[in-house]
Coordinates of N, CA and C in Angstrom, one line a residue:
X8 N 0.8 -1.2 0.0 CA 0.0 0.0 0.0 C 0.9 1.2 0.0
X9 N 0.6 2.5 -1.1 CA 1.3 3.5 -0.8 C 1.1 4.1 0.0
X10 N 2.3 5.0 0.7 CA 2.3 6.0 1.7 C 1.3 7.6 1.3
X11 N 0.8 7.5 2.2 CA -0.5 8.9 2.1 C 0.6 10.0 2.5
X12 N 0.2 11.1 2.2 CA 0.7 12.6 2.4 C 0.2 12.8 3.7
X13 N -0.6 12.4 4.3 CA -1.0 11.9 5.6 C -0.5 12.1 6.3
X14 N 0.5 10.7 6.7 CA 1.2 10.0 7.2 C 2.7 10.9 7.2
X15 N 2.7 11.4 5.9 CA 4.4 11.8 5.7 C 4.1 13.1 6.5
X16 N 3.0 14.0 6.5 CA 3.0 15.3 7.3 C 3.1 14.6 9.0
X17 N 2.6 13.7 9.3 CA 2.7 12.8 10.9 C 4.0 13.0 11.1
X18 N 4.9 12.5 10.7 CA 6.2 11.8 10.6 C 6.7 13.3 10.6
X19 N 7.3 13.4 9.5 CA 7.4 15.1 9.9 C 7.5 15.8 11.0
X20 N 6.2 15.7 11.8 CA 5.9 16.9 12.9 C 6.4 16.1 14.2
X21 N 7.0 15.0 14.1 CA 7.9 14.3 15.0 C 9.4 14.0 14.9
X22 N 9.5 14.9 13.9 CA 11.4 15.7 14.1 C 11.2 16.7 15.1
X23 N 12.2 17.0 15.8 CA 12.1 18.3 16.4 C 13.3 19.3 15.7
X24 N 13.9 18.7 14.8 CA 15.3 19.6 14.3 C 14.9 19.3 12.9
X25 N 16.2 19.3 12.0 CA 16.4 19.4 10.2 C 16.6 18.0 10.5
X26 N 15.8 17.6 9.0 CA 15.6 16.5 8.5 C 16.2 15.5 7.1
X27 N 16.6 14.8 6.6 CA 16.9 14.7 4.8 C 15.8 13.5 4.9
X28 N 15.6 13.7 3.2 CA 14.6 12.7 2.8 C 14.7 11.3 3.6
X29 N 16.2 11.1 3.4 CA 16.5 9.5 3.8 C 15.9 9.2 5.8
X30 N 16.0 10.3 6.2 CA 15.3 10.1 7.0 C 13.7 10.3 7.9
X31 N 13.5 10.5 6.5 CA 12.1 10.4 6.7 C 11.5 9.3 6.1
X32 N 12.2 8.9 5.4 CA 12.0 7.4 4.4 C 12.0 6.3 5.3
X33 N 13.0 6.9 6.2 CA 13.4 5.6 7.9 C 12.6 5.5 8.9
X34 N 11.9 6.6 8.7 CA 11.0 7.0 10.0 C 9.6 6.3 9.7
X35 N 9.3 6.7 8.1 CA 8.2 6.3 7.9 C 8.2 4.4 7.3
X36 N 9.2 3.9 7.2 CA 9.5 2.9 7.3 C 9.4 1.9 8.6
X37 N 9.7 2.3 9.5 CA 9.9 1.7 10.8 C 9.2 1.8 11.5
X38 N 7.7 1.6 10.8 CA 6.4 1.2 11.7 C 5.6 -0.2 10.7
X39 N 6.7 0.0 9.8 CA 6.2 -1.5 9.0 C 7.6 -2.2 8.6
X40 N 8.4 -2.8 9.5 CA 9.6 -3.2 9.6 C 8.9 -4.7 10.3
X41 N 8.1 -4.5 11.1 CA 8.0 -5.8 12.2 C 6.7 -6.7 11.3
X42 N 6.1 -6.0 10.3 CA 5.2 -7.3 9.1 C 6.2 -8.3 8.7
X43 N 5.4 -9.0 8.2 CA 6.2 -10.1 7.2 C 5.1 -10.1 6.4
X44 N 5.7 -10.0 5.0 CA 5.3 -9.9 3.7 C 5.2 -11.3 3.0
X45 N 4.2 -11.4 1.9 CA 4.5 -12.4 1.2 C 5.6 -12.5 0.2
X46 N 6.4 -13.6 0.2 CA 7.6 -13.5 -0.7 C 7.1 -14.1 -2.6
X47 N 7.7 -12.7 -2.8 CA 7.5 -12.8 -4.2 C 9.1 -13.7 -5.1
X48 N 8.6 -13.5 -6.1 CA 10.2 -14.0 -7.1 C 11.1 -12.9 -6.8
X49 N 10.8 -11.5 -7.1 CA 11.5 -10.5 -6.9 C 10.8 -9.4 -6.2
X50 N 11.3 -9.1 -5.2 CA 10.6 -7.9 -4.3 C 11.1 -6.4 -4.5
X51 N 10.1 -5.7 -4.9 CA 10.5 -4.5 -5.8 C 11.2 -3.8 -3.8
X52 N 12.1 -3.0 -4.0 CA 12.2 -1.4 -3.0 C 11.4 -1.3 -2.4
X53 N 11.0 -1.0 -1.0 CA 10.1 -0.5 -0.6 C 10.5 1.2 -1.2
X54 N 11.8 1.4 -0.6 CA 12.3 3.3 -0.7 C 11.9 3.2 -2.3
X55 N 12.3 2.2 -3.2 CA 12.1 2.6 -4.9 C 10.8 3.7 -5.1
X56 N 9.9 2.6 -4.3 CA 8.3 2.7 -4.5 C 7.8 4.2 -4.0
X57 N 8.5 4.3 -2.8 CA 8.0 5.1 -1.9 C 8.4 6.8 -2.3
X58 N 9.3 6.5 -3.0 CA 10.4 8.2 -2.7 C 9.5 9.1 -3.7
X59 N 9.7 8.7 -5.0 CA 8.7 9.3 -5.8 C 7.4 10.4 -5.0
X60 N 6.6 9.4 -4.1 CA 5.5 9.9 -3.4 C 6.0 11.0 -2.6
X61 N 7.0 10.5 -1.5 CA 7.8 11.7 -0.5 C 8.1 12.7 -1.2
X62 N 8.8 12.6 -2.2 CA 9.4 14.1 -3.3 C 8.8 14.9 -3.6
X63 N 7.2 14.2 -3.9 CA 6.4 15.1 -4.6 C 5.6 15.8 -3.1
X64 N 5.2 14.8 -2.3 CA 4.8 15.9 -1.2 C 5.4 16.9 -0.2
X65 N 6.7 16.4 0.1 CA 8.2 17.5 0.6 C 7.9 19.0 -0.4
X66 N 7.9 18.8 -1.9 CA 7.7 20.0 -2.7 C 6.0 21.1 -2.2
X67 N 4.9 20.1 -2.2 CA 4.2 20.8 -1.5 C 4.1 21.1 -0.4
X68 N 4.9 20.1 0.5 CA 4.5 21.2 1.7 C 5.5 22.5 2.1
X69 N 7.0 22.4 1.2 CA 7.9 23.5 1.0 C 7.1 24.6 0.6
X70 N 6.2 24.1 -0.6 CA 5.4 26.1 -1.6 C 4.9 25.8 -0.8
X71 N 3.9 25.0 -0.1 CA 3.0 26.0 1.0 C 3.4 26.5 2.2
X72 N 5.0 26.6 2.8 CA 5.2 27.4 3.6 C 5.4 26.7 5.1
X73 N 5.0 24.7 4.8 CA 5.1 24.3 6.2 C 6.8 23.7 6.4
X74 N 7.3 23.7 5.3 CA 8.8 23.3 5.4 C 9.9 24.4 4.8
X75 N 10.8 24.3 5.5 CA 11.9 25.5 5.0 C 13.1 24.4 4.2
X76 N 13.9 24.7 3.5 CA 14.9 23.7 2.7 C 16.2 24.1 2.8
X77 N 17.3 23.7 2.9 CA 18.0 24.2 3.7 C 19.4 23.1 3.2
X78 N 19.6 23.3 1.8 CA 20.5 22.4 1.1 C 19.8 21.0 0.8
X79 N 20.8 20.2 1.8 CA 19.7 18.7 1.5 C 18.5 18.3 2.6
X80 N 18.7 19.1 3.4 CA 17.9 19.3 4.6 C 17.0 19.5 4.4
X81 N 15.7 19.5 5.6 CA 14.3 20.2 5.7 C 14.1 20.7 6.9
X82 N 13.6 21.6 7.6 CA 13.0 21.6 8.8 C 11.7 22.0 8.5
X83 N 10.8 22.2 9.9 CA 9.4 22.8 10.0 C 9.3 24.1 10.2
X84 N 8.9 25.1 9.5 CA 8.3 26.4 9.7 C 8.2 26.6 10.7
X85 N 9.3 27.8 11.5 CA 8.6 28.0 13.3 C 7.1 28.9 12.9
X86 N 7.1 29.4 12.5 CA 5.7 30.4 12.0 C 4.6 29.9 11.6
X87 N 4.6 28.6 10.8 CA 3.5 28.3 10.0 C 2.4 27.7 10.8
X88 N 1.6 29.1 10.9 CA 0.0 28.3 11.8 C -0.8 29.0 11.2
X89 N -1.2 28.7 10.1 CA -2.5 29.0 8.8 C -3.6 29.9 9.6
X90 N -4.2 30.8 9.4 CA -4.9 31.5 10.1 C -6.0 32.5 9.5
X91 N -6.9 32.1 9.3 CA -8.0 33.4 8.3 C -9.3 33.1 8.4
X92 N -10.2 33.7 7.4 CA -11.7 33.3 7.4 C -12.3 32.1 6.8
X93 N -12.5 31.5 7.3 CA -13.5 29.9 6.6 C -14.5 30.3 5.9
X94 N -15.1 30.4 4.6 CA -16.2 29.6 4.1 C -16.6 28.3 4.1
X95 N -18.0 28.1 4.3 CA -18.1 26.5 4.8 C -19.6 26.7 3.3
X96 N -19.5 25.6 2.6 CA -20.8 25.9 1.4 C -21.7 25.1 1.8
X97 N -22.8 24.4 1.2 CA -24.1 23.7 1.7 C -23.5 22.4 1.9
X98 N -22.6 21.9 1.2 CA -22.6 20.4 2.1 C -21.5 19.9 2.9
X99 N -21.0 21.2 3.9 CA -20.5 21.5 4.9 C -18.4 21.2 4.4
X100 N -18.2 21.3 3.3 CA -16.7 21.6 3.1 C -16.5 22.9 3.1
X101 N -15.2 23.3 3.4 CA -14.6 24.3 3.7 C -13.8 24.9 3.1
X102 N -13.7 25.9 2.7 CA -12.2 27.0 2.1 C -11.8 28.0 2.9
X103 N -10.1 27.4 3.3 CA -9.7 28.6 4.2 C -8.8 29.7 3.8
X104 N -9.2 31.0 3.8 CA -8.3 31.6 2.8 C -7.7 32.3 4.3
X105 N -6.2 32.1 4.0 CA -5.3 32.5 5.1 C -5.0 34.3 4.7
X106 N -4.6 34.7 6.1 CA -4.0 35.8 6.0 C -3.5 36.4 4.9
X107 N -2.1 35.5 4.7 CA -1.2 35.6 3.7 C -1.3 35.2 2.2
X108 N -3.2 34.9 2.2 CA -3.6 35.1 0.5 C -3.6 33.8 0.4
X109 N -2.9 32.5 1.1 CA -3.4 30.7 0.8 C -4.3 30.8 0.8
X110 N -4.7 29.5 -0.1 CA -6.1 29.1 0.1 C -6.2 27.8 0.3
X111 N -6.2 27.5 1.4 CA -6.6 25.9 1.8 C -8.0 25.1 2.0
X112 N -8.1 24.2 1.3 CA -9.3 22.8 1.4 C -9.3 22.8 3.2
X113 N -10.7 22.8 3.4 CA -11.1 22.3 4.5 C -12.2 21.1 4.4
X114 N -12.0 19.6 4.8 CA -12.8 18.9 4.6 C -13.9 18.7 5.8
X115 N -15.1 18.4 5.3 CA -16.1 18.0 6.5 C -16.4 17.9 7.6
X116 N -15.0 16.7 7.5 CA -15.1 16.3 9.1 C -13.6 16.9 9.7
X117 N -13.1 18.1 9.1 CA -12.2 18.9 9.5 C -12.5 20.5 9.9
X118 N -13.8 20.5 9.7 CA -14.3 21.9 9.8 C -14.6 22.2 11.9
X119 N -14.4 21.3 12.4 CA -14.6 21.7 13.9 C -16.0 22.2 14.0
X120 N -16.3 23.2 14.7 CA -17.3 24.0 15.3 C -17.7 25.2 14.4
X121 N -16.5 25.2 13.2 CA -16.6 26.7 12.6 C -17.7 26.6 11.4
X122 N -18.2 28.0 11.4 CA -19.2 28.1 10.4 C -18.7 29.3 9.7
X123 N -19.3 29.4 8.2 CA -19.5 30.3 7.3 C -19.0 31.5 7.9
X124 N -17.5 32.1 7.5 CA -17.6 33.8 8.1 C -16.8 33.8 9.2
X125 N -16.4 32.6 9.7 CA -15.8 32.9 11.1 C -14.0 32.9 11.2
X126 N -13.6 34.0 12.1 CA -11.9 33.7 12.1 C -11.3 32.7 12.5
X127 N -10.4 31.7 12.2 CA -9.9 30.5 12.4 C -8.6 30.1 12.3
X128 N -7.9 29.5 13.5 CA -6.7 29.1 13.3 C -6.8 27.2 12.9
X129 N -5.9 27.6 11.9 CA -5.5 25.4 11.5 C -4.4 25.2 11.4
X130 N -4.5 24.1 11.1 CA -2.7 23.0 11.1 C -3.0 22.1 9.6
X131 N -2.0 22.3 9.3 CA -2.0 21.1 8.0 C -2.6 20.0 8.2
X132 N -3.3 19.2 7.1 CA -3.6 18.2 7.6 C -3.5 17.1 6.6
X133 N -3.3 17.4 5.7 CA -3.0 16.4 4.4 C -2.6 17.6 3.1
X134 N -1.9 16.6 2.0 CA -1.3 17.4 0.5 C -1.4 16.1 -0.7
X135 N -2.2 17.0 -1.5 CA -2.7 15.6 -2.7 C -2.5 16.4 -3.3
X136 N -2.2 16.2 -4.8 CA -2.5 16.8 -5.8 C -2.5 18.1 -6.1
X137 N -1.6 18.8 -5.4 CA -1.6 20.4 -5.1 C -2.6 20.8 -4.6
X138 N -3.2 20.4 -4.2 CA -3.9 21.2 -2.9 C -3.7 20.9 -1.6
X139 N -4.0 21.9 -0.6 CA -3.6 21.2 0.7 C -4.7 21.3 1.4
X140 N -4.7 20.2 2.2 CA -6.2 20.7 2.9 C -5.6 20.8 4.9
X141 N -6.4 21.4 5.2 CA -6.6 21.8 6.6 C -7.4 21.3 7.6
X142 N -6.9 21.4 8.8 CA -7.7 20.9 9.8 C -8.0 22.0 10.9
X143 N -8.9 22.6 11.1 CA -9.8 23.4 12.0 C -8.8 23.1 13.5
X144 N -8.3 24.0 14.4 CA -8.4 23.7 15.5 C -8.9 24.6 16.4
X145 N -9.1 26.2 16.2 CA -9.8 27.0 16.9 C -10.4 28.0 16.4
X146 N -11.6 28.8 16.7 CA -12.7 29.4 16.5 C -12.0 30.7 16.9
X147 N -11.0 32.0 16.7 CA -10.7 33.0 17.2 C -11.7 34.1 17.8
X148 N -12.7 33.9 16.3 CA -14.1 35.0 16.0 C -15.4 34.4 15.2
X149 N -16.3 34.6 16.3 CA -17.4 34.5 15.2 C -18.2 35.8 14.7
X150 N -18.1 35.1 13.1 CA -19.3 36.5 12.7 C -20.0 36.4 13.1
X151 N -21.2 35.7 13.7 CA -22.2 35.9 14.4 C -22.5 34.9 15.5
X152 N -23.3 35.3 16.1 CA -23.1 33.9 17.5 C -24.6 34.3 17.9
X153 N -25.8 34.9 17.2 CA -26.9 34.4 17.7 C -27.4 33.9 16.0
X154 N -28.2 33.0 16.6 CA -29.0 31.8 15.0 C -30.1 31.4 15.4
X155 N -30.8 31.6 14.2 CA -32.3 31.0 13.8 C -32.2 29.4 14.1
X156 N -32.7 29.0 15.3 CA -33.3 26.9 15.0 C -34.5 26.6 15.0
X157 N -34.6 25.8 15.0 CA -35.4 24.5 15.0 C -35.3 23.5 16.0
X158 N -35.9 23.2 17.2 CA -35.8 21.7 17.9 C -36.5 20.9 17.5
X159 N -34.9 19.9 17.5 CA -35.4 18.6 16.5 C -36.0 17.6 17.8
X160 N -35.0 17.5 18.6 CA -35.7 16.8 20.1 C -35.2 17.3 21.3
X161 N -36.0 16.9 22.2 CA -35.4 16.7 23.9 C -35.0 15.6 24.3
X162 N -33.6 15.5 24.8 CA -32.8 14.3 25.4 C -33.0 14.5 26.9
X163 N -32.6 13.7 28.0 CA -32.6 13.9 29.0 C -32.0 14.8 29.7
X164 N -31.0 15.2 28.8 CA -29.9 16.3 29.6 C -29.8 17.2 28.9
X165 N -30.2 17.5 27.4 CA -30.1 18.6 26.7 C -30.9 18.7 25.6
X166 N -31.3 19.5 24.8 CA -32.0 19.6 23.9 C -31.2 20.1 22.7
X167 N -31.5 18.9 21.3 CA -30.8 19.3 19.7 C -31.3 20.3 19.0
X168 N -30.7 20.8 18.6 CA -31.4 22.0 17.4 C -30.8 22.2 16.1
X169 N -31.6 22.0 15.2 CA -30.8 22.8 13.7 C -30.8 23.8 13.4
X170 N -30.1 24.2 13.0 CA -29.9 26.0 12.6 C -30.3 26.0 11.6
X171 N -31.5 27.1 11.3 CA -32.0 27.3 10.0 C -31.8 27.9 8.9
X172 N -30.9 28.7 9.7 CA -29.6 30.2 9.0 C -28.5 29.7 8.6
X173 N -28.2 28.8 8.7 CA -27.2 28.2 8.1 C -26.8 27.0 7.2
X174 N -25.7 27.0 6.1 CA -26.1 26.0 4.8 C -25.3 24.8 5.6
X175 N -25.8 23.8 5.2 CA -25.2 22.1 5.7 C -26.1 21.5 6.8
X176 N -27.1 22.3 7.6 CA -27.8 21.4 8.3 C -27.6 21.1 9.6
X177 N -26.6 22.1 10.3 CA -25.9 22.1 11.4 C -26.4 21.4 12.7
X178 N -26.0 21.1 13.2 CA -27.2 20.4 14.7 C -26.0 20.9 15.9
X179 N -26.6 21.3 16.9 CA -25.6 22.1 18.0 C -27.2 21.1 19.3
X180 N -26.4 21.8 20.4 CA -27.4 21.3 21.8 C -26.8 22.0 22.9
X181 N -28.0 22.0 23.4 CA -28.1 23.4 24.7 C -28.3 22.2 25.8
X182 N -27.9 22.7 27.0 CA -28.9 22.3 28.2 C -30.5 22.2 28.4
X183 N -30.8 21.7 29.2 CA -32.4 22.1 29.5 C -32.2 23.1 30.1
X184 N -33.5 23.2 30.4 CA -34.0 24.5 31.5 C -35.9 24.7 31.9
X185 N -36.2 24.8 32.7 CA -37.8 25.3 33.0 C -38.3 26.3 32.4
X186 N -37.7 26.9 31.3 CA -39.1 27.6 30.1 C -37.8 27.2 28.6
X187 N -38.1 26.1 28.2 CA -37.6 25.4 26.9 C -38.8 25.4 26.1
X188 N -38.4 25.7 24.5 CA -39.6 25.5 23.4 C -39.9 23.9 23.4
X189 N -40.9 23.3 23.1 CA -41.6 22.0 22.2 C -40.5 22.4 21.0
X190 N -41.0 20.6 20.9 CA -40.2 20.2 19.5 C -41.1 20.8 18.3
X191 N -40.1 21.2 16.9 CA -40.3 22.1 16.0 C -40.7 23.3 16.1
X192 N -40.5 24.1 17.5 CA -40.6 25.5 17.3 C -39.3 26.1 17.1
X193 N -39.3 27.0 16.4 CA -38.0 27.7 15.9 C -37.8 29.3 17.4
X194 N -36.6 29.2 17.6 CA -36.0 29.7 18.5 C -34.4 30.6 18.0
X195 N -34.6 31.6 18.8 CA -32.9 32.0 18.7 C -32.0 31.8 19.9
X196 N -31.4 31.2 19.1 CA -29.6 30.3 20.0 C -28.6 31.6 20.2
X197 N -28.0 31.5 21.1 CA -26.5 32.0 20.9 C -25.5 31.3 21.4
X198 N -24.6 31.0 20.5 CA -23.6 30.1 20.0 C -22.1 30.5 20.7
X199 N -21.7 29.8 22.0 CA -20.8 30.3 22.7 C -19.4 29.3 22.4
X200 N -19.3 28.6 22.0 CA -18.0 27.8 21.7 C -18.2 27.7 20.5

């Protein structure tokens, strides 16, 4: 199985100093050292197979700013913590356009808490194909923090709601309390985390 851009950004962020390919080729090797393989007639390189993939993603994550190059060396960006406004579209993927004019893929199940409009810090989280995508880790600002719902139910300890005002279908949940709406009345939230 080939190595994901994944994996090689994992590996990576467990150097603490400058790096060369070959050892990252070692690093990411030596969590599949203790399989045993089926024996073929001739068993291609693992490194043959693999380097191609590393070269091409080392180059992206250099243009985008998370690795500095340094002859044959690599290290990590002390600076690089992507930071700007999310757009999130109706079926909840994300585009994060950073400060500094990137524009990074936010996937689904990488968007955290953040909605449409809001300021956001992320961390790399994968690199395919020239794009890079991102992973959500904090909400700086929200554009807005009160929203149109809908209660979809009451649970024992809290009550679900969808947000009406917003595209993808969001579901958040409050506490109870002794003057809470019935289910399907529409209500305004304000949205603290």
């Amino acid at each position: 199985m080939p190595i994901s851009s994944k994996r090689i950004i994992e590996a990576i962020r467990a150097f603490k100093g400058p790096f060369t390919h070959a050892d990252l080729l070692s690093r990411i090797g030596a969590g599949k050292a203790g399989r045993e393989h089926k024996k073929t007639r001739r068993p291609a390189k693992k490194s043959d197979r693999e380097q191609p993939r590393i070269e091409e993603t080392l180059r992206e994550l250099t243009g985008a700013g998370f690795l500095v190059k340094r002859g044959k060396s690599y290290t990590r960006a002390e600076s690089f913590s992507p930071e700007g406004v999310i757009t999130v579209d109706g079926r909840g993927v994300g585009t994060l356009k950073t400060d500094s004019g990137d524009v990074l893929s936010v996937k689904k199940d990488n968007t955290g808490n953040a909605h449409s409009g809001d300021r956001v810090r992320a961390e790399l989280d994968d690199c395919r194909g020239g794009t890079c995508y991102a992973r959500i880790t904090a909400v700086s600002r929200r554009r807005k923090e009160r929203y149109i719902a809908r209660v979809e139910t009451r649970l024992k300890d809290y009550i679900v709601f969808r947000l009406v005002d917003l595209p993808g279908g969001v579901q958040v949940r409050g506490a109870r309390s002794s003057n809470e709406p019935r289910k399907g009345e529409l209500c305004i939230i304000h949205l603290t985390g």
